[in-house]
mmCIF file of C-alpha atoms in Angstrom:
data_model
loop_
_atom_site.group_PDB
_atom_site.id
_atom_site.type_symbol
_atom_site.label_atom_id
_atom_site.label_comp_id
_atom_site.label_asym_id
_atom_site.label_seq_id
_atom_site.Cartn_x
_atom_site.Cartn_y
_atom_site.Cartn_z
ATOM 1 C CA UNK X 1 75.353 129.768 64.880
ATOM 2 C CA UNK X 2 77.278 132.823 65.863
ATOM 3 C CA UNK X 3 78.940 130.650 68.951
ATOM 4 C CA UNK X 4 79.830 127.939 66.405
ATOM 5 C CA UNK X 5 81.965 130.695 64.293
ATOM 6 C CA UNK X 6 83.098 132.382 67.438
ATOM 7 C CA UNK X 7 84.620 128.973 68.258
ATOM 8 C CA UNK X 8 85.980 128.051 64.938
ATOM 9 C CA UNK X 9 87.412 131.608 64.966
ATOM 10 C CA UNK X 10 88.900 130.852 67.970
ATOM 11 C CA UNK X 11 90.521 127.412 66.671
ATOM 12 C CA UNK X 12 91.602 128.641 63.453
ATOM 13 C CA UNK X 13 93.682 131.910 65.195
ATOM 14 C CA UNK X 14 95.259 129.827 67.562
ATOM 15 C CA UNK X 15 96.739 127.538 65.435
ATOM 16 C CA UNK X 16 98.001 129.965 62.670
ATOM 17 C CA UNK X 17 101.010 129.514 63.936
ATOM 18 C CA UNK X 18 101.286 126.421 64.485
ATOM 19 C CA UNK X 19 105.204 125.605 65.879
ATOM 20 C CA UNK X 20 104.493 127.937 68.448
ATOM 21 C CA UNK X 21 100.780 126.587 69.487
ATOM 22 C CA UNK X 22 102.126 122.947 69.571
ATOM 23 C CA UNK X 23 105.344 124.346 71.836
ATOM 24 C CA UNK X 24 102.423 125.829 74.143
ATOM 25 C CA UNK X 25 100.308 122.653 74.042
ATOM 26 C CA UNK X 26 103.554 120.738 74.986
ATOM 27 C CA UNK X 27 105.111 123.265 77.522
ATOM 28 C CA UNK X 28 101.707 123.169 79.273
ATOM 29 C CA UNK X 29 101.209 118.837 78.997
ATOM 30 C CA UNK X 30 105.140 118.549 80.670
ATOM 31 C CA UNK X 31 104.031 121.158 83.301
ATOM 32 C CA UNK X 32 101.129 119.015 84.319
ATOM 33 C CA UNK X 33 102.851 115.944 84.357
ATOM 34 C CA UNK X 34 105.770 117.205 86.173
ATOM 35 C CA UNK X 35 103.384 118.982 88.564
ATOM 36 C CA UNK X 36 101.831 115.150 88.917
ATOM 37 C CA UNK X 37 105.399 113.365 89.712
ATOM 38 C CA UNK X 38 106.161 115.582 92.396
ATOM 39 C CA UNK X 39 102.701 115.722 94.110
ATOM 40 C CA UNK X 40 103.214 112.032 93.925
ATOM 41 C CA UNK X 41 106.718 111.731 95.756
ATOM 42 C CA UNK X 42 105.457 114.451 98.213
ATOM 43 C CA UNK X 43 102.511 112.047 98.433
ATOM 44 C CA UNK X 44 105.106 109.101 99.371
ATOM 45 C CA UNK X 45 106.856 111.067 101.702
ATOM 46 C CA UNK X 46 104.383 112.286 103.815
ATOM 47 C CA UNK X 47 103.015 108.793 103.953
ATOM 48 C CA UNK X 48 106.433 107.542 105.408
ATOM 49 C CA UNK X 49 107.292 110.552 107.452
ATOM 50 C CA UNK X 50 103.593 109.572 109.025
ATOM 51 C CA UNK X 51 104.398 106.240 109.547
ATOM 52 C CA UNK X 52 107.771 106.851 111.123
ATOM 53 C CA UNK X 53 105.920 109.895 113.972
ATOM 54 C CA UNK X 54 102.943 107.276 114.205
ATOM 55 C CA UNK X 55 105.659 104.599 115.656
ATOM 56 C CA UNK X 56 107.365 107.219 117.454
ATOM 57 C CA UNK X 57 104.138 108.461 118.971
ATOM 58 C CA UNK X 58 103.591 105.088 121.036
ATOM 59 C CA UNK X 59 107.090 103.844 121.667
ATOM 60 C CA UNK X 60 109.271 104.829 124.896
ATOM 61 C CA UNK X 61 112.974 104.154 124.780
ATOM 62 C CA UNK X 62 114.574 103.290 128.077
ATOM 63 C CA UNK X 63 117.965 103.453 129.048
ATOM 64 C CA UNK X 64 120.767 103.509 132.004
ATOM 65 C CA UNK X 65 120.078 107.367 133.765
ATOM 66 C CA UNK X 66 122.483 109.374 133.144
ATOM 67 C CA UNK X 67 124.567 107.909 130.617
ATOM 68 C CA UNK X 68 125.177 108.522 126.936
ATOM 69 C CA UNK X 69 123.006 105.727 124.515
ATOM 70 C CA UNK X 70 124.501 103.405 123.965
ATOM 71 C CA UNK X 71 125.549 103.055 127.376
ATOM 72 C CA UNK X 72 128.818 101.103 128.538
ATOM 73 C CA UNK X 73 126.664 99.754 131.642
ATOM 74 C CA UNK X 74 123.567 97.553 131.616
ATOM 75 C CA UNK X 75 120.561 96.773 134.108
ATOM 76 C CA UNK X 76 119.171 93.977 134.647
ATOM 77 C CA UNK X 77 117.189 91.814 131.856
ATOM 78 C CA UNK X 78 114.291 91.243 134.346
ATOM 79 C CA UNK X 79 113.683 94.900 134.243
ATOM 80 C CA UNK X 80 111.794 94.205 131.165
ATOM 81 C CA UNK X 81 109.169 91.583 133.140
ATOM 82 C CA UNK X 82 108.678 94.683 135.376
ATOM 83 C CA UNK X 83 107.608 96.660 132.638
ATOM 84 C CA UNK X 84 105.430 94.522 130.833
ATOM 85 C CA UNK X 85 103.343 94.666 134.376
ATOM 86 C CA UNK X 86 102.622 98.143 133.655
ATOM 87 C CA UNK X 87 99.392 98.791 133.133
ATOM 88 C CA UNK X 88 98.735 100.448 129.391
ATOM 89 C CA UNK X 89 102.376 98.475 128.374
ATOM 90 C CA UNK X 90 101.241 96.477 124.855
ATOM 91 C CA UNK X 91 104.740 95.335 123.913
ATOM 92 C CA UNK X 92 108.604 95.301 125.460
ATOM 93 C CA UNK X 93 111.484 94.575 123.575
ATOM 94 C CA UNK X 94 114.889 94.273 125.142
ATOM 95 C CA UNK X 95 118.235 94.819 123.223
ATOM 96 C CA UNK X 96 121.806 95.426 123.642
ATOM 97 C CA UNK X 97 122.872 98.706 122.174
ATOM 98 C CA UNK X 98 126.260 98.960 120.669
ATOM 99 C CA UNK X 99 127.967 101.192 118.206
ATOM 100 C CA UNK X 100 130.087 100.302 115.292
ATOM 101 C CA UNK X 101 132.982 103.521 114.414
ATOM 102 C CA UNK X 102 133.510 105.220 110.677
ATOM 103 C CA UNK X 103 136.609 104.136 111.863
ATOM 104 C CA UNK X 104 136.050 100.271 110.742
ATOM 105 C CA UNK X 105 133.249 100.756 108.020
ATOM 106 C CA UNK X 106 132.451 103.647 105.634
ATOM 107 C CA UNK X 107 128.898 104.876 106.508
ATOM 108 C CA UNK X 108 129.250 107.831 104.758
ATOM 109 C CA UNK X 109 129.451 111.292 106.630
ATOM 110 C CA UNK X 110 128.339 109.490 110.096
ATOM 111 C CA UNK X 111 130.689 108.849 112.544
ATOM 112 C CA UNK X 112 129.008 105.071 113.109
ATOM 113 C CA UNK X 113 126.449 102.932 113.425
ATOM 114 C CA UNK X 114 124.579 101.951 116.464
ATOM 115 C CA UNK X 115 123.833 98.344 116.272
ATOM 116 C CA UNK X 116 120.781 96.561 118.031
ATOM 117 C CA UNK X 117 120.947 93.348 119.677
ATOM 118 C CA UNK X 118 117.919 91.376 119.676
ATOM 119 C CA UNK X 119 116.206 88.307 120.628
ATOM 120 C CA UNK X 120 115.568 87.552 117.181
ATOM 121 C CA UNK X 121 112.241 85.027 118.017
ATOM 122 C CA UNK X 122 111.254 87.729 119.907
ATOM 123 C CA UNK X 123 111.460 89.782 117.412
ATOM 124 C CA UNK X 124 110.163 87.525 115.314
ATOM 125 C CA UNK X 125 106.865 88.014 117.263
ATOM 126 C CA UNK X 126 106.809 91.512 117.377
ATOM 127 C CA UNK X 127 107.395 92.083 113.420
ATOM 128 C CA UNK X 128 110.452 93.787 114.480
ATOM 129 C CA UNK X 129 113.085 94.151 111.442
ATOM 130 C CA UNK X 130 114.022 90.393 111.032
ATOM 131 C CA UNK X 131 110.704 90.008 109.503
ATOM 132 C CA UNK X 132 111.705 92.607 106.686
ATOM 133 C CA UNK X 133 114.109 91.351 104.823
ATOM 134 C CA UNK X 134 114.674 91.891 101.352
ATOM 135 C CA UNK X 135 117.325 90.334 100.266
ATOM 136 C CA UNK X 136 119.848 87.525 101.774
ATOM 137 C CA UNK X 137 118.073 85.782 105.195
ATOM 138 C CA UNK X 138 117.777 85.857 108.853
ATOM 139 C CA UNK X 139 120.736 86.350 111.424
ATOM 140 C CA UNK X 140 120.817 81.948 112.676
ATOM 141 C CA UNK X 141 123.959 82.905 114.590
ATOM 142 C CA UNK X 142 126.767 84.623 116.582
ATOM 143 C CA UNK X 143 128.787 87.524 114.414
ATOM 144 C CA UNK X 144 126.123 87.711 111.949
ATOM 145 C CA UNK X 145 124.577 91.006 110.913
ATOM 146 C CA UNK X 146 121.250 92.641 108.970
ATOM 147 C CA UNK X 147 121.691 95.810 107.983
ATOM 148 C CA UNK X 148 119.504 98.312 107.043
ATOM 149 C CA UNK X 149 118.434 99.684 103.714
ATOM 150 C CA UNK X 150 118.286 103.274 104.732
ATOM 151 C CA UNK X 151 122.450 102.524 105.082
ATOM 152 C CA UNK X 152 122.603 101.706 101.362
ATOM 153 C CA UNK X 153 120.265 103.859 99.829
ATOM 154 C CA UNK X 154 121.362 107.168 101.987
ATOM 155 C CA UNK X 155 117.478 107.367 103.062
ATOM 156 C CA UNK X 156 117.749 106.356 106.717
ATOM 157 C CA UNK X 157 117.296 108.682 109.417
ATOM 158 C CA UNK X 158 119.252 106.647 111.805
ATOM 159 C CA UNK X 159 121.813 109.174 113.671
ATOM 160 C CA UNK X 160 125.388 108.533 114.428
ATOM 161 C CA UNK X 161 126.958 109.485 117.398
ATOM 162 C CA UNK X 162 126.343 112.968 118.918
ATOM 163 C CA UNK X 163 122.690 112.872 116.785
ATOM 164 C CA UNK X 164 124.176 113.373 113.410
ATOM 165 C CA UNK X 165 122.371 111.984 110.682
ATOM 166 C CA UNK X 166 124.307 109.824 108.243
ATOM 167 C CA UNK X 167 124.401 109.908 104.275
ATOM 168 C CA UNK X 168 125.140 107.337 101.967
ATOM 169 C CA UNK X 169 128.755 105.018 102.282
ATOM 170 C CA UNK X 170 129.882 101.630 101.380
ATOM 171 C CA UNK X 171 127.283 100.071 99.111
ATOM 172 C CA UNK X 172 127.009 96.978 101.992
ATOM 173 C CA UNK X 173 126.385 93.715 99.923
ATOM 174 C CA UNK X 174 125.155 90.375 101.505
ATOM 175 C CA UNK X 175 128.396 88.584 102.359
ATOM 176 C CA UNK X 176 130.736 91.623 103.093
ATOM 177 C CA UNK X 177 132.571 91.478 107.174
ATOM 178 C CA UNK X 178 133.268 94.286 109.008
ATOM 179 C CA UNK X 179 136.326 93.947 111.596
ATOM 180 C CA UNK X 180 135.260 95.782 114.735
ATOM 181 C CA UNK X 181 138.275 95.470 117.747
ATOM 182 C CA UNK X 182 136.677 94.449 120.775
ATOM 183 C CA UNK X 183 138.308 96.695 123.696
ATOM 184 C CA UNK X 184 140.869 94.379 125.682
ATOM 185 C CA UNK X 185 140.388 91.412 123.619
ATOM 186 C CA UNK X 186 140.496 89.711 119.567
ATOM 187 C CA UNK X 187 138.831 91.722 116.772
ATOM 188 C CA UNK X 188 135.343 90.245 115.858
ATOM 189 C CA UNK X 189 134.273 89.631 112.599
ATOM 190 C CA UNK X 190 130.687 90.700 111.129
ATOM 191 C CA UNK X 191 129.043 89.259 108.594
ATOM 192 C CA UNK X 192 126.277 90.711 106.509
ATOM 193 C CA UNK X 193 123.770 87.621 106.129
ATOM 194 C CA UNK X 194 120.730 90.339 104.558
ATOM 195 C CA UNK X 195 119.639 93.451 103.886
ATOM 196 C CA UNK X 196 116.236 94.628 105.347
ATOM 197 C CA UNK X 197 113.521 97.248 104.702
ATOM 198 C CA UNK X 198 110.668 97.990 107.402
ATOM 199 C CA UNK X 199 109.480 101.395 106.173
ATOM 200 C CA UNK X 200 110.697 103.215 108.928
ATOM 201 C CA UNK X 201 113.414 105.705 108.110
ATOM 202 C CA UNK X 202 114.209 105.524 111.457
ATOM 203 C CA UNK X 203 114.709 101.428 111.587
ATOM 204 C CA UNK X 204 116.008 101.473 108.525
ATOM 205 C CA UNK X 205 119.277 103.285 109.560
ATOM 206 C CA UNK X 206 120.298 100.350 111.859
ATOM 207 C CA UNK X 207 122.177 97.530 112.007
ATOM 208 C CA UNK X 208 120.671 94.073 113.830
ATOM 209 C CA UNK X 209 122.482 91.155 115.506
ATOM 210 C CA UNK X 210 121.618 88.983 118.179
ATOM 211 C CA UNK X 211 122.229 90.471 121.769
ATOM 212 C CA UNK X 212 125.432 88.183 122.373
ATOM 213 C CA UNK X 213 126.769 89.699 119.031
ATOM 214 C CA UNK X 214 126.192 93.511 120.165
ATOM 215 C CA UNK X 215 127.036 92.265 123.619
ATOM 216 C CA UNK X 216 130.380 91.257 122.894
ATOM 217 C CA UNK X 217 131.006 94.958 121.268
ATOM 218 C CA UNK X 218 130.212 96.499 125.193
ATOM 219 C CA UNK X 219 132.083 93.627 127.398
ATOM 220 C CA UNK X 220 130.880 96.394 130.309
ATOM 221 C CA UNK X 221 127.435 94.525 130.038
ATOM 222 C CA UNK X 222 126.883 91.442 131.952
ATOM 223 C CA UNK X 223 125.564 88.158 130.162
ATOM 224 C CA UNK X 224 122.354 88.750 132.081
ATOM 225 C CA UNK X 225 121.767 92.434 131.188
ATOM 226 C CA UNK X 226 120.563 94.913 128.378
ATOM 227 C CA UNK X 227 120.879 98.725 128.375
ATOM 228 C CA UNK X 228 117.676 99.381 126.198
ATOM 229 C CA UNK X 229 114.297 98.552 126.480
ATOM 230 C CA UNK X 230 111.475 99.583 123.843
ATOM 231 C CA UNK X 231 108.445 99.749 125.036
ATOM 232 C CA UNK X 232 105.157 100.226 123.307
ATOM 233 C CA UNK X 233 102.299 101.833 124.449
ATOM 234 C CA UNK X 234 98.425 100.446 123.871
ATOM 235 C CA UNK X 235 98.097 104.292 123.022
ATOM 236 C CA UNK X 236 99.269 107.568 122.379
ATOM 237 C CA UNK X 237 97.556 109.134 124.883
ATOM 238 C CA UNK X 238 98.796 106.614 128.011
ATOM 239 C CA UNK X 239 102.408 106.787 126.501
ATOM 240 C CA UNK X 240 103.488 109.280 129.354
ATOM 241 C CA UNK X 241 101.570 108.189 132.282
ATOM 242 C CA UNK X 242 103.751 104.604 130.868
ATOM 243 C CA UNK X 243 106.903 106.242 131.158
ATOM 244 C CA UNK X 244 106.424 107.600 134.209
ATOM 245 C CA UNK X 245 105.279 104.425 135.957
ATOM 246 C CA UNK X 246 108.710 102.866 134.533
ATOM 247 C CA UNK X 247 110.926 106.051 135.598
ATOM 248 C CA UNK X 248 109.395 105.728 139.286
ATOM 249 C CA UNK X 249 109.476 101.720 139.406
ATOM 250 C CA UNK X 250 113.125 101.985 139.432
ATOM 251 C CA UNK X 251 114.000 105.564 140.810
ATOM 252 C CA UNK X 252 115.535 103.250 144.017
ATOM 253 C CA UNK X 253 116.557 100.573 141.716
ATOM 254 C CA UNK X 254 120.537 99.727 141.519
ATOM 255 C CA UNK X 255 120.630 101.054 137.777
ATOM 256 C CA UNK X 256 117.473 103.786 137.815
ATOM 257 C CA UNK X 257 116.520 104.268 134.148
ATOM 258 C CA UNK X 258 115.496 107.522 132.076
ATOM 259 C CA UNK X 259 113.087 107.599 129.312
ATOM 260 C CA UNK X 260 113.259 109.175 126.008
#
């Protein structure tokens, strides 16, 4: 009995005055919520900053030695068939690496975009970025261009030159061109045929043509070669005995290779 009063004394006195009990009540309910949103986002971000250092964790990049990605020189295409002999190599994906200048397209406070050249069945395959796209469709031919969402939104972690990370430009639409020069020849004209989205902040800060597209930015690179490799581990844990293998199955090679 004396609880029950205690508690009804209790009820009473808090509400006697009331405008500043129901400002409490609602301070404290928009606290909590707001305390909910951001766990949630911090949630989100972690999940994709995971994500992004899981894909990191397995993958090798492999490059020219000694020259500045992406590199004006190429090795051969069939460097890639020596890798995927490696022992503890799950996947390989050639590319040609190229970079499109500020200069010709606003990306915001980078000074460009690199662009990847792929085999796009390939990456088909692999579940590489042509497999993500969101809006528009696939690159089906030469000059044609997928760029990442990461270069809209002003979420990609894709770096220009020097390592620089990029924020947000042009608001890149399916069907806008971007005139790049091509050095000692006609100006080549992109297309944007689709936007993607993998996930991968990292990804997601690139633009993706076939390797004759991207090719024809670096006329330095032979028909026949690539001066980027990705490689994929089957683990974490074998990712450096992999690179290793690769950096010493070409130290004597014409075009020896670094890892990154």
């Amino acid at each position: 009995m004396l609880k029950r009063s205690l508690f009804k004394f209790s009820i009473s006195n808090a509400f006697r005055r009331r405008g500043i009990a129901i400002f409490s009540i609602c301070g404290t309910a928009l606290g909590i919520a707001l305390m909910v949103v951001l766990l949630s986002i911090s949630d989100g971000m972690d999940a994709r900053m995971n994500d992004v250092f899981t894909d990191l964790a397995g993958g090798i990049d492999v490059y020219p030695a000694g020259q500045m990605v992406p590199s004006a020189i190429g090795f051969p295409l069939s460097y890639a068939e020596q890798i995927e002999g490696i022992e503890h190599v799950e996947a390989v994906q050639p590319a040609v690496l190229s970079f499109i200048s500020s200069d010709y397209a606003d990306f915001g406070d980078r000074e460009g975009v690199t662009m990847r050249g792929v085999n796009v069945e390939e990456d088909a395959v692999l579940g590489g970025a042509t497999t993500h796209i969101i809006e528009g469709s696939i690159i089906s031919t030469d000059n044609e261009i997928i760029i990442g969402s990461g270069l809209i939104s002003g979420s990609g972690m894709g770096m220009g030159r020097g390592g620089v990370p990029g924020g947000i430009g042009d608001q890149f639409e399916v069907g806008d061109t971007i005139t790049v020069p091509i050095p000692g020849g006609e100006d080549i004209t992109l297309t944007v045929v689709g936007i993607f989205e993998t996930g991968n902040m990292v990804t997601d800060g690139y633009i993706y043509s076939n390797m004759e597209t991207s090719r024809s930015l670096v006329p330095t690179i032979a028909a026949d070669e690539v001066n980027y490799i990705h490689v994929e581990a089957d683990s974490a844990d074998n990712v450096e005995a992999v690179a290793t293998d690769i950096e010493t199955t070409f130290a004597d090679s014409s075009v020896p290779v670094s890892y990154t």
